[in-house]
Structure formats: structure tokens, C-alpha cells
Amino acid sequence: MHLLNLGILAHVDAGKTSLTERLLHTAGVIDEIGSVDAGSTRTDTLALERQRGITIRSAVVSFPVDDVTVNLIDTPGHPDFIAEVERVLGVLDGAVLVVSAVEGVQAQTRVLMRTLRRLRIPTLVFVNKIDRRGARDADVLRALSERLAAAVVPMGRATGLGTREAAFTPGFGPGVLDVLADHDDALLAAFVEGAVGHDRVHTALVAGTRRADVHPVYFGSAMTGAGVPELVRGIRDLLPTACGDPEGPVSGTVFKVERGAAGEKVAYARMFSGTLRVRDRIAFGEGGLEGRITGIGVFDHGTDTPSGAVAAGRITRLWGLADVRIGDPIGVPRKPYGHFFAPPTLETVVVPGPGTDTGALHTALTQLAEQDPLIDLRHDEARREISVSLYGEVQKEVVQATLADEYGLDVSFRGTTPLCVERPAGTGEAVEFNKKDANPFLATVGLRVEPAPVGSGVSFALAVELGAMPYAFFKAVEDTVRETLGQGLHGWQVPDCAVTMTHCGYSPRQSHAHQRFDKSMSSTGADFRGLTPLVLVEALRRAGTRVHEPMHGFRLDAPADTLGALLPVLAALRAVPRTADTRGEICVLEGTVPAAEVHALEQRLPGLTRGEGEFESAFDHYAPVARGPVPERARTDHNPLNRKEYLLQVTRRVGG
């Protein structure tokens, strides 16, 4: 039995979950097709998903296609839940990208296809809703080729568009050889010699699809079933099945974590190598964590069933790994788990409602962050506030509803603000010496801060001899530097800078005659952890920092005659069009807009463009704040910017 781990991806409302239901019905796994509107689908299991008719969490179902067992992963389509899609991509063998025959290529379609092509994931395209009024075929094919810059191969033609009798007739159309030959030199040579038969074309199609060079396109309807049998044959014949040695070392990746009925963690993982068994002790994550597998579930015929073991190639549910996190490797790490999409650029403060227990709220938000690690929690102990980072307003509404429905917690939110960063404006140095001036710590620390290239991260180097003091003290300084840079002079993270330790010193271990070690006379790690923030922020002060706000790159398709009303609004929202391209009656604008203004632009766009405007945006870069006051973020630490208050909080040995 072969295995295929297949992702279903689409822009919201393209019919992705309905297609999943139809595939399960076609395979004989379910007797009755569920409805998104009625909340009866197999994969949308959350109450909130059923209420809203959207997918929020990825779900796994399984169905057989001849000798292939397909593990199908239904992913969210709304851009606010792109983190769910991100985690699935790393475990796929192939994908089906669903596009609406009515709406055509949409913003999220472009984002998803760019990512699928960058990761070289073999992908079929299913143009859904050919039975709906307004359905198009040639226009959608053209958009797939032009707007997605993808080599598409129509696998047939649609008839009866826009009617209940709409159907899909399989067969290669004109131009297929040209597309395939562009990616297959042998086929091109055979074509020139006039020796190309159907089998040779099919062989080239399979090879090109599995290399992710070309993308077969099927037309159909998830509601009527038109085109779905042909899509199923394409899934079986064109996409590569899972590979991996079941006798090799155990290696897998966790892509989802949820809580079971008893509150225990359940990890969803893709096994790439080896065989994992119940009661096995296995390493996972980073830092030498280890756990014992207490339960295994595998997916088969639409559901997951208990199993004593899981082998390479399969998707599994695992019990027993109490500290597991999304992205953790299981066994031998396969490759570092990277982000394919930009992290959230917005932040909001969670406000407990009347009678809401703050301890219960903290626990609930922590569990939500386990399921979505890009919802980063930030605790402000002084103000007793919790902030969460988000992709957009819909995600905020879902968090609010989830807390109410699943945890019984009433919350609201403050206004959403952009997540800025700080960058050093120049070079700054500071030093404090042991037992001199107002330094109450038994430590000498000198630091130099310099700008570093964007994306390089924080580097820490030594301009002193490594043997000048115990290594543990150097480690304490480095760890504290990295922690302190989470909040710069204005409270924002300092993500890219070079820090060099220029001075060091300590008081050796001392003790009175016939007595124990005297802590008051000897340096400890706490001295270096306490002094480092004071030195670092002083070096930052001398270097100066500049706050940068997140900027989105955008593309806006709008009727050309609406530009007169649109351009002043773009200017007021600080959007800067870089290019403008008129295509018939449509003008395409591309440029940048502050993340803080994206939601306002999306809200105003329909009225400005008669409902015909199409807008897509994604994080592009950080840019210096050029207008208005410098954004400030409340600190959550002991605030080394205020020396007196800091020392009162951190140590009792206050000098000066």
C-alpha cells in the first residue's frame, strides 16, 4: 500500500472544504456529503468553524484510491490563519490548489502558489464551481498562467458552464505539448522529429508534475461532483507517493498540537523515516527533551484509529510528549523548521471582562499559543496585561469567540497596533567597573553596540580574553544581552545588531577563615545578569535607536476610472504606489503601505471601486517611522532605563 500526504489549499470560499467532502464521498468513506453552511462537514470540527463556515484549524482525513492511501489535510483559506497553512507545507508530498471558476485567481491564491512553487511541492489545480452563474474557463486559465506565472496544463475542457449540467470532458487540449516541451528536452526533440505519442506525452506530464515544473488543471464542481473522478485519477497517477525507510532511524516533524479530552497534549506528526512504537522512549524538540510514547493513532478510511506502531510516510497522532511544541523534530532532526510566511505584524492587549479570572485567562491563552505559536504572548506583570500578536482582525474575533465558547471567558481587546522594531542608528559603548562609582554588582561589564545587516540577527563577540574569567559569567552576559534586546529604548525588539564585550572582571571566590564561601565578597552569575542590562541600554542610548514600522507590499487591481477617487485615499493612508500598469479597463497598482493602515484600506476599497477592486498584501519590510510621534511600547521588565527603580527591583546591594 502506497501513501500520499496531500494538502488542500485555496483562497477563502473557493470551495476547499466542500471538495474535501466530495473526495471522501467519491472514495466511499462517507455516505452523505456534509455542508459548510449546515456545519456538518467532516473536517470543520470546531464549533466556531461550523458557526462561521470557515476553516480555522487544519484537519486530517484519509481515503483510499486503488492501492494508494491518501492522507488529506484540509487547511484554512483566510489569510489571518496562514500560520496553519505554513505548518502543513513541510509535511506534504503534493497539493491541490482550489480556484473558483467565478472569482478566479484571488489574493491568497497568488500567495499560496508562489509558496508551493518556491518549495517545489507538486501541485494540481482544481477550478471549482463551474456550475455557478458567472463561471469562466478560458479567463481563469489565462489568469493562472499570467497572474500566477505558472506553467499550467489543461487536462480537459468544461461544458455547460454556469448550469447544473456543467461537466468536465477529459483530454489534452491544444498547447499542451508546448508547455511540456519547455521543461522536457527529450520531449522537445521527439516533437521536432514527429515521434510524440499519447504515452510519451503522459510520461512527460507525470515527470513534469512531480518535479513541480508544470501544474495540471481540472475543471469541476464539488457540489455536483463534476470533474472530481478525473481529479482523483490525477491525484493517483500524477503526484508522488511518500518515501522513507521504515527500517531507518526514527525521524519525524510535529506540525500541529492540540489538547485531548483529559487536557493532555496530542501531537500530529509526519514520519519521514523509521518506525515508532508505543512505549518507545524518543528524543524530541531541542535541548535534549525525551518522552515515552503512550499512544499512537493512524489515519485510515476517514478517521484515525489506535495503532501499536507508525512507520515512515504516515501522518500520526502521538500521546505522551508533554512538552512537545509545533515544529519540533522527533528522533533524528530532518531539517530546521523554518517559516515560509512572514510572522504577524499586529499586536493587541487582551482585556478581561467583568468576573473573568486572570489566571484562567492566562492558561487559556497559553494553550491557544501552543496550537498557534505565532500568536506570541507578552506578559506585562506591572500592568497585569497580556498582549497577543495577530495577522488581522478576523483572527482577533476568532480568539475572542474561542475563549468564550471553549473556556467560558469573556474578553475584549484594545485597538490593534503594529509590531515595530528598533535598529541602532550608530555605534555606542558603555562600561561599569567592579567596586567603582555607583556599581552595586561585583562585576565589570563593558559592551559595544553596532548596527548589523537586516535579517542577520543578534551577534555576540568577545574583545577580551576568554580565560579572563569563568565561562559561566560570559554565558550569563550573552544570555542577558539577548534577553534585554527584546525591549529597546522605545520598548520594541532590537532584532539586528552586533554586540561586543569590551571589558570584563570579577571578584574571585572568597571565604573567611574556617567558614563557608562568602557570597557578599565573591562574584556570581547574578551579578553579571543584573549589571548587563544597565550597561547595554547605556550603550544603546549612546548609539541611538530608530523605530521601524512594518510595511506591506500590495497589489491593487481596480477600474481605471476609479483612480481619481482612489489615489487621494491611498496617500492619506500613507500607501505609496511604485508601479502602475493599465490593462484594458483595469489598472494594476503595486507599492507599499504601512501594516497599520491595511485594515482601513480593505474596508474603504469596495466603496471606492464599486466593489470591483481586488487587493492583496503581505509583509515586505520594516521602514523608519517618518511621520508623527515615535511609537512607544510599555516595558515588561524591570526597566534598566530608570537606574534607581531598576536597582531597587533587582538587588538589595544598592550603591550610590
XYZ file of C-alpha atoms in Angstrom:
656
model
C 0.000 0.000 0.000
C 1.398 3.372 -1.053
C 0.881 6.580 0.960
C 0.281 10.139 -0.233
C 0.097 13.118 2.136
C -1.978 15.666 0.259
C -2.755 19.274 1.164
C -5.890 21.117 0.012
C -5.222 24.866 -0.241
C -7.257 27.811 -1.505
C -8.401 31.381 -1.050
C -11.285 31.576 1.395
C -14.668 30.482 -0.066
C -13.177 28.785 -3.130
C -14.859 25.534 -2.030
C -11.906 23.735 -0.488
C -13.797 22.045 2.374
C -16.676 21.128 0.034
C -14.163 19.469 -2.283
C -12.767 17.517 0.676
C -16.291 16.233 1.423
C -16.805 15.248 -2.217
C -13.471 13.390 -2.330
C -14.426 11.406 0.780
C -17.817 10.600 -0.720
C -16.307 9.576 -4.062
C -13.913 7.239 -2.233
C -16.801 5.680 -0.294
C -15.587 6.878 3.105
C -18.803 8.821 3.868
C -22.342 8.056 2.724
C -23.611 11.624 2.808
C -21.818 14.818 1.833
C -21.594 17.356 4.629
C -22.439 21.023 4.125
C -20.302 24.003 5.139
C -23.430 26.121 5.568
C -25.090 23.473 7.740
C -21.905 22.909 9.759
C -21.896 19.172 9.022
C -18.520 18.713 7.299
C -16.056 16.065 8.414
C -13.022 18.365 8.717
C -14.529 21.524 10.257
C -14.903 20.060 13.741
C -14.600 23.197 15.862
C -17.914 24.760 16.896
C -16.596 28.113 15.718
C -15.763 26.680 12.284
C -19.299 25.372 11.940
C -20.804 28.685 13.039
C -18.697 30.838 10.700
C -18.438 28.437 7.778
C -14.651 28.831 7.560
C -11.717 26.556 8.314
C -9.606 27.749 11.244
C -7.554 24.672 12.174
C -6.065 22.169 9.752
C -7.667 18.728 9.866
C -6.580 15.302 8.608
C -8.797 12.672 6.979
C -7.868 9.592 5.000
C -9.321 7.799 1.990
C -8.170 5.049 -0.400
C -7.640 5.442 -4.136
C -6.946 1.978 -5.527
C -3.612 0.983 -3.952
C -2.855 4.458 -2.574
C -3.929 5.652 0.889
C -4.339 9.435 0.762
C -3.948 11.409 3.984
C -5.758 14.613 3.096
C -5.080 17.779 5.104
C -7.733 20.497 4.829
C -6.163 23.891 5.581
C -7.647 27.335 6.336
C -8.177 29.709 3.423
C -8.403 33.018 5.271
C -5.074 34.910 5.325
C -5.381 35.539 9.081
C -4.763 31.809 9.601
C -1.798 31.498 7.262
C 0.269 30.053 10.132
C -1.868 26.893 9.965
C -1.037 26.554 6.266
C 2.645 27.168 6.957
C 2.922 24.220 9.291
C 1.271 21.844 6.839
C 3.519 22.648 3.880
C 6.542 20.990 5.440
C 4.851 17.567 5.618
C 3.238 17.343 2.159
C 4.023 15.078 -0.779
C 1.672 17.003 -3.045
C -1.115 19.580 -3.075
C -4.372 20.529 -4.755
C -4.868 24.280 -5.165
C -8.573 25.108 -5.455
C -9.602 28.138 -7.533
C -13.153 29.425 -8.007
C -14.369 29.481 -11.626
C -16.421 32.567 -10.697
C -13.958 34.702 -8.693
C -10.853 33.316 -10.430
C -7.342 33.958 -9.124
C -7.556 35.853 -5.829
C -5.057 37.370 -3.419
C -4.489 34.262 -1.318
C -4.289 32.108 -4.464
C -1.220 34.061 -5.535
C 0.417 33.842 -2.110
C -0.140 30.088 -1.911
C 1.041 29.288 -5.431
C 4.202 31.364 -5.008
C 4.991 29.390 -1.868
C 4.152 25.997 -3.386
C 6.424 26.728 -6.328
C 9.240 28.012 -4.117
C 9.113 24.828 -2.038
C 8.820 22.657 -5.177
C 5.670 20.904 -3.948
C 3.939 19.040 -6.828
C 0.561 20.733 -7.282
C -2.653 20.067 -9.209
C -5.155 22.884 -9.762
C -8.908 22.280 -9.432
C -11.100 25.050 -10.871
C -14.254 24.663 -8.776
C -17.822 25.965 -9.123
C -18.211 25.512 -12.892
C -21.948 25.043 -12.201
C -22.284 28.545 -10.744
C -23.573 31.535 -12.704
C -20.634 33.586 -13.941
C -18.271 30.609 -14.160
C -15.398 31.067 -16.644
C -12.821 28.702 -18.061
C -10.572 30.438 -20.601
C -10.254 33.580 -18.461
C -9.315 31.532 -15.401
C -6.718 29.542 -17.365
C -5.217 32.789 -18.636
C -5.109 34.216 -15.114
C -3.477 31.055 -13.786
C -0.751 31.392 -16.377
C -0.265 35.164 -16.198
C -1.052 36.166 -12.606
C 0.482 33.071 -11.028
C 3.332 32.846 -13.573
C 2.713 29.104 -13.604
C 3.073 26.541 -16.406
C -0.459 25.100 -16.481
C -1.657 22.088 -18.456
C -5.443 21.861 -19.035
C -6.494 18.243 -18.527
C -9.728 18.693 -20.465
C -12.485 21.214 -21.079
C -15.579 22.347 -19.244
C -19.013 22.306 -20.882
C -22.321 23.785 -19.790
C -20.644 26.471 -17.717
C -22.935 28.207 -15.236
C -25.599 25.460 -15.248
C -26.366 22.393 -13.122
C -25.447 20.333 -16.190
C -21.877 21.673 -16.220
C -19.439 18.842 -16.888
C -15.765 18.121 -17.461
C -14.564 16.264 -20.534
C -11.005 14.913 -20.079
C -8.397 15.123 -22.795
C -5.290 17.090 -23.730
C -6.061 20.401 -25.402
C -4.013 22.498 -27.847
C -0.789 23.940 -26.491
C -0.103 21.112 -24.034
C 2.950 19.932 -25.966
C 4.414 23.435 -25.990
C 4.107 23.749 -22.202
C 5.580 20.311 -21.521
C 8.376 20.659 -24.064
C 9.551 23.868 -22.379
C 10.505 21.702 -19.381
C 11.494 18.438 -21.115
C 14.327 18.468 -23.661
C 13.726 14.846 -24.673
C 10.077 15.556 -25.427
C 11.088 18.624 -27.440
C 13.489 16.516 -29.532
C 10.812 13.882 -30.097
C 8.330 16.607 -31.032
C 10.717 18.018 -33.652
C 11.155 14.511 -35.082
C 7.392 13.976 -35.140
C 7.590 10.955 -32.829
C 5.339 12.037 -29.985
C 2.522 9.695 -28.976
C -0.022 9.862 -26.153
C 2.082 7.648 -23.858
C 5.141 9.851 -24.359
C 3.124 12.969 -23.514
C 1.678 11.303 -20.410
C 5.161 10.261 -19.248
C 6.408 13.823 -19.652
C 3.340 15.134 -17.785
C 3.980 12.815 -14.825
C 7.660 13.749 -14.661
C 6.982 17.481 -15.003
C 4.261 17.428 -12.363
C 6.386 15.536 -9.857
C 9.243 17.988 -10.399
C 6.719 20.812 -9.778
C 7.598 22.284 -13.191
C 4.045 22.060 -14.566
C 0.611 22.090 -12.953
C -2.267 20.037 -14.431
C -5.617 21.883 -14.297
C -9.004 20.193 -13.818
C -12.412 21.848 -14.002
C -15.384 20.705 -11.959
C -17.829 21.244 -9.140
C -17.550 19.987 -5.593
C -21.330 20.409 -5.256
C -22.352 18.235 -8.241
C -19.278 16.017 -8.427
C -18.397 17.057 -11.985
C -14.684 16.611 -12.677
C -13.964 15.029 -9.299
C -13.368 11.448 -10.598
C -10.844 12.853 -13.074
C -9.160 14.823 -10.273
C -8.953 11.644 -8.178
C -7.234 9.846 -11.066
C -4.814 12.756 -11.347
C -4.027 12.547 -7.626
C -3.312 8.837 -8.016
C -1.331 8.974 -11.247
C 0.496 12.305 -11.240
C 1.506 13.072 -7.657
C 4.441 11.307 -5.963
C 3.767 8.945 -3.084
C 5.545 9.193 0.261
C 9.009 7.742 0.554
C 11.047 6.788 3.600
C 12.784 3.753 5.055
C 10.688 2.104 7.815
C 13.862 0.348 8.973
C 15.882 3.545 9.205
C 16.389 5.854 12.195
C 13.198 7.384 13.573
C 12.674 10.874 12.165
C 9.533 12.997 12.039
C 8.195 16.546 12.354
C 5.333 17.861 14.506
C 3.023 20.176 12.538
C 0.066 20.507 14.893
C -0.583 20.253 18.653
C -3.990 20.036 20.287
C -5.394 19.106 23.683
C -7.183 15.795 24.249
C -10.329 15.192 26.273
C -8.321 14.964 29.511
C -6.284 18.075 28.734
C -3.247 16.114 27.563
C -1.176 17.220 24.588
C -1.689 15.352 21.327
C 0.953 15.872 18.641
C 0.265 15.494 14.917
C 3.444 14.438 13.147
C 4.665 13.311 9.745
C 7.052 10.359 9.912
C 9.854 10.598 7.363
C 11.941 7.603 8.442
C 11.926 4.640 10.814
C 9.108 3.076 12.840
C 7.831 4.467 16.139
C 6.102 2.140 18.608
C 4.020 2.561 21.739
C 6.218 2.598 24.866
C 9.259 3.748 22.874
C 11.327 6.476 24.504
C 12.133 9.089 21.914
C 14.041 12.380 21.786
C 12.121 15.397 20.519
C 12.461 19.151 20.222
C 15.585 20.995 21.254
C 17.607 20.831 24.426
C 17.607 17.076 24.898
C 13.909 16.551 25.716
C 12.742 12.965 25.827
C 9.363 11.328 26.245
C 7.676 7.964 26.222
C 5.021 7.308 23.588
C 1.825 6.231 25.377
C -0.487 6.150 22.378
C -0.411 6.226 18.579
C -3.211 6.968 16.134
C -3.022 6.494 12.351
C -5.465 7.719 9.717
C -7.465 5.258 7.647
C -10.837 5.396 5.839
C -11.804 8.842 7.070
C -10.832 8.541 10.711
C -7.881 7.854 12.976
C -7.578 4.502 14.667
C -5.337 3.313 17.520
C -2.194 1.524 16.452
C 0.775 -0.077 18.125
C 3.245 1.479 15.696
C 3.597 4.026 12.912
C 6.077 3.739 10.041
C 7.764 6.149 7.654
C 5.461 8.014 5.302
C 2.446 8.205 7.594
C 0.719 11.066 9.399
C 0.158 10.144 13.041
C -1.259 11.384 16.324
C 1.065 10.839 19.298
C 0.374 10.849 23.034
C 2.962 11.073 25.798
C 5.109 14.041 24.741
C 4.056 16.518 27.434
C 6.414 19.340 26.443
C 6.135 18.982 22.665
C 5.785 22.117 20.532
C 4.813 22.755 16.926
C 7.826 22.410 14.644
C 9.670 20.010 16.980
C 11.660 17.209 15.350
C 11.000 13.693 16.612
C 14.026 11.430 16.767
C 16.722 12.427 14.291
C 16.120 16.041 13.137
C 15.337 16.121 9.425
C 15.905 19.802 8.756
C 15.420 23.041 10.652
C 11.772 24.050 10.820
C 11.586 27.376 9.013
C 8.875 29.966 8.425
C 7.528 30.132 4.878
C 5.297 33.146 5.587
C 6.015 36.384 7.416
C 5.257 36.493 11.163
C 2.346 38.586 12.477
C 2.810 42.347 12.291
C -0.017 43.407 14.620
C -0.497 43.306 18.387
C -3.423 43.868 20.760
C -3.973 43.782 24.529
C -6.479 41.266 25.893
C -8.876 42.938 28.337
C -10.638 40.563 30.808
C -14.368 41.120 31.125
C -16.186 41.515 34.463
C -15.660 38.470 36.635
C -13.107 36.892 34.310
C -10.388 35.071 36.237
C -6.987 36.317 35.048
C -5.285 33.050 35.969
C -7.734 31.062 33.854
C -7.274 33.563 31.024
C -3.507 33.159 31.154
C -3.865 29.366 30.995
C -6.305 29.533 28.086
C -4.135 31.912 26.065
C -1.095 29.741 26.720
C -2.956 26.734 25.329
C -4.051 28.712 22.269
C -0.433 29.755 21.717
C 0.540 26.064 21.826
C -1.798 25.465 18.876
C -0.574 28.561 17.051
C 2.961 29.565 18.161
C 2.855 32.710 16.022
C 0.245 34.061 18.454
C 3.072 35.275 20.622
C 2.080 36.090 24.207
C 3.641 39.049 26.004
C 3.094 39.407 29.757
C 3.278 42.783 31.479
C 3.458 41.923 35.172
C 3.488 45.551 36.300
C 0.242 46.372 34.499
C -1.150 42.827 34.712
C -1.766 42.781 30.982
C -1.361 40.151 28.281
C -0.741 41.097 24.662
C -1.098 38.774 21.680
C 0.352 39.149 18.200
C -2.023 38.616 15.287
C -2.324 38.648 11.500
C -5.605 40.557 11.340
C -8.998 41.496 12.724
C -10.705 38.203 11.827
C -8.143 36.285 13.842
C -8.807 38.605 16.793
C -12.536 37.869 16.563
C -11.832 34.130 16.439
C -9.590 34.296 19.524
C -12.335 36.169 21.361
C -15.021 33.663 20.348
C -12.784 30.675 21.157
C -12.113 31.993 24.668
C -15.868 32.429 25.179
C -17.024 29.123 23.653
C -14.296 26.731 24.802
C -13.135 28.316 28.049
C -16.148 30.369 29.189
C -14.025 33.533 29.374
C -15.379 36.957 28.453
C -12.725 39.229 26.960
C -12.431 42.264 24.729
C -9.443 43.849 23.026
C -7.831 47.227 22.789
C -7.172 48.714 19.395
C -4.771 46.769 17.201
C -1.321 48.349 16.855
C 1.587 47.477 14.544
C 4.526 45.495 15.906
C 7.533 47.745 15.332
C 11.253 47.056 15.755
C 14.213 49.223 16.774
C 17.526 49.389 14.980
C 20.755 51.028 16.246
C 21.407 54.332 14.497
C 25.146 54.215 15.148
C 27.784 52.752 17.452
C 27.699 53.137 21.220
C 29.879 51.874 24.079
C 29.439 51.724 27.853
C 31.270 50.116 30.760
C 30.841 49.735 34.504
C 33.709 48.566 36.710
C 33.636 46.266 39.687
C 33.690 48.185 43.024
C 33.808 51.581 41.321
C 31.428 54.512 41.210
C 27.776 53.532 41.742
C 28.081 49.929 40.563
C 26.489 47.726 43.273
C 27.337 44.490 41.451
C 30.562 42.512 41.873
C 31.202 42.535 38.137
C 32.863 44.503 35.368
C 30.972 44.616 32.070
C 31.779 46.709 29.004
C 29.714 46.437 25.803
C 29.812 47.930 22.331
C 26.640 48.002 20.200
C 26.761 48.411 16.414
C 24.194 48.134 13.601
C 24.045 44.832 11.717
C 22.545 43.919 8.323
C 18.790 43.381 8.253
C 17.967 39.742 8.907
C 21.358 38.905 10.397
C 20.039 38.657 13.962
C 21.909 39.443 17.153
C 25.586 38.513 17.286
C 27.710 38.448 20.434
C 31.501 38.588 20.290
C 34.377 38.961 22.745
C 37.101 41.604 22.566
C 38.548 40.221 25.828
C 40.388 37.001 26.592
C 38.045 34.049 27.066
C 40.130 32.935 30.047
C 39.849 36.307 31.786
C 37.004 34.995 33.944
C 34.907 31.817 34.307
C 32.980 30.854 31.173
C 29.690 30.821 33.105
C 29.984 34.589 33.586
C 30.489 35.171 29.850
C 27.460 32.977 29.197
C 25.401 34.972 31.721
C 26.301 38.208 29.923
C 25.472 36.832 26.464
C 22.137 35.349 27.537
C 21.174 38.600 29.280
C 22.168 40.668 26.235
C 19.859 38.636 24.009
C 17.038 38.839 26.529
C 17.450 42.586 27.095
C 17.381 43.310 23.364
C 13.785 42.119 23.365
C 12.977 45.672 24.500
C 14.949 48.613 23.167
C 14.899 52.270 24.182
C 11.299 52.636 22.998
C 10.182 49.189 24.160
C 10.430 47.380 20.799
C 12.584 44.382 19.949
C 16.076 45.076 18.569
C 16.372 42.220 16.055
C 19.609 43.002 14.215
C 22.754 44.289 15.919
C 26.295 43.303 16.798
C 27.257 43.343 20.475
C 30.880 43.047 21.568
C 32.079 42.593 25.148
C 34.924 45.070 25.587
C 35.633 44.804 29.346
C 35.213 42.096 31.927
C 36.196 41.467 35.531
C 35.024 39.650 38.634
C 35.770 39.061 42.313
C 37.188 35.554 42.861
C 35.642 33.197 45.386
C 36.483 34.327 48.904
C 35.747 32.943 52.316
C 36.573 33.793 55.932
C 38.894 31.522 57.851
C 37.220 28.173 58.637
C 33.933 29.467 57.180
C 31.884 28.872 54.061
C 32.025 30.737 50.750
C 31.116 34.410 51.317
C 28.643 35.395 48.622
C 28.859 39.078 49.536
C 32.563 39.146 48.636
C 32.519 36.915 45.532
C 31.006 37.360 42.100
C 28.107 35.172 40.994
C 26.174 34.847 37.759
C 23.502 37.076 39.285
C 25.961 39.981 39.391
C 26.530 39.760 35.634
C 22.841 39.203 34.866
C 21.994 42.257 36.982
C 24.651 44.607 35.584
C 24.429 43.724 31.892
C 21.043 45.431 31.185
C 22.308 48.705 32.675
C 25.432 48.678 30.513
C 23.606 47.541 27.394
C 20.879 50.210 27.487
C 23.511 52.888 28.123
C 25.410 51.682 25.038
C 22.120 51.760 23.109
C 21.486 55.304 24.369
C 24.852 56.430 23.037
C 24.292 54.630 19.733
C 20.722 55.846 19.434
C 17.936 53.728 18.009
C 15.339 54.377 15.360
C 11.888 52.771 15.398
C 10.870 50.973 12.202
C 7.260 50.037 11.416
C 6.146 47.005 9.364
C 5.354 47.730 5.722
C 3.253 45.548 3.433
C 3.805 45.203 -0.263
C 0.450 45.469 -2.008
C -1.154 44.828 -5.370
C -4.420 46.571 -6.209
C -6.494 45.815 -9.303
C -9.166 48.496 -9.806
C -11.208 50.004 -12.638
C -9.095 52.703 -14.258
C -11.878 55.259 -13.949
C -11.834 54.964 -10.136
C -8.215 56.086 -9.743
C -9.251 59.711 -9.236
C -11.066 58.767 -6.033
C -8.624 56.031 -5.022
C -5.257 57.828 -5.161
C -6.024 60.531 -2.549
C -7.213 57.848 -0.108
C -4.029 55.842 -0.704
C -1.970 58.956 0.013
C -3.916 59.666 3.226
C -3.231 56.096 4.367
C 0.494 56.527 3.567
C 0.341 53.982 0.738
C 2.971 54.622 -1.944
C 2.262 53.175 -5.414
C 5.540 52.220 -7.088
C 4.227 50.963 -10.424
C 1.001 51.386 -12.378
C 0.012 49.212 -15.323
C -3.201 49.718 -17.293
C -4.652 46.553 -18.817
C -7.747 47.498 -20.756
C -10.228 48.949 -18.281
C -8.246 47.718 -15.252
C -5.328 49.497 -13.646
C -2.886 47.462 -11.552
C -1.091 49.365 -8.807
C 1.804 47.869 -6.861
C 3.535 49.536 -3.934
C 3.870 49.642 -0.166
C 1.509 50.533 2.674
C 2.072 50.572 6.463
C 0.686 47.447 8.127
C -1.260 49.696 10.484
C -3.316 51.020 7.547
C -4.067 47.752 5.714
C -7.363 47.059 7.513
C -8.625 50.606 6.885
C -7.731 50.327 3.191
C -9.514 46.974 2.881
C -12.642 48.475 4.447
C -12.731 51.512 2.162
C -11.809 49.750 -1.070
C -15.274 48.377 -2.060
C -16.872 51.817 -1.873
C -14.061 53.427 -3.841
C -14.054 50.840 -6.647
C -17.750 49.939 -6.969
C -16.951 46.598 -5.390
C -14.662 45.666 -8.287
C -11.285 46.280 -6.599
C -9.037 43.341 -5.756
C -6.445 43.923 -3.040
C -3.690 41.688 -1.731
C -0.865 42.481 0.642
C 1.827 40.742 2.635
C 4.636 41.834 4.920
C 7.552 43.154 2.884
C 9.988 45.047 5.130
C 10.413 47.420 8.050
C 10.802 51.130 7.329
C 11.720 54.025 9.651
C 8.701 55.794 11.116
C 8.653 59.019 9.136
C 5.502 60.733 10.325
C 4.021 61.546 13.704
C 5.376 60.747 17.180
C 7.729 57.824 17.693
C 5.647 54.765 18.699
C 6.353 53.663 22.262
C 5.695 50.238 23.786
C 5.252 49.716 27.512
C 8.095 47.705 29.018
C 7.519 44.412 30.808
C 10.910 44.131 32.519
C 12.426 45.991 35.494
C 13.261 48.861 33.118
C 17.032 49.446 33.151
C 16.341 52.844 31.569
C 15.454 54.014 35.079
C 18.556 53.105 37.061
C 17.222 53.893 40.515
C 13.996 51.937 40.126
C 15.837 49.107 38.395
C 18.294 48.678 41.239
C 15.516 48.740 43.802
C 13.794 45.931 41.922
C 16.827 43.808 41.077
C 19.130 43.886 44.094
C 19.352 44.972 47.706
C 23.016 45.917 47.279
C 22.204 49.426 46.049
C 25.181 51.714 45.896
C 25.490 55.432 45.491
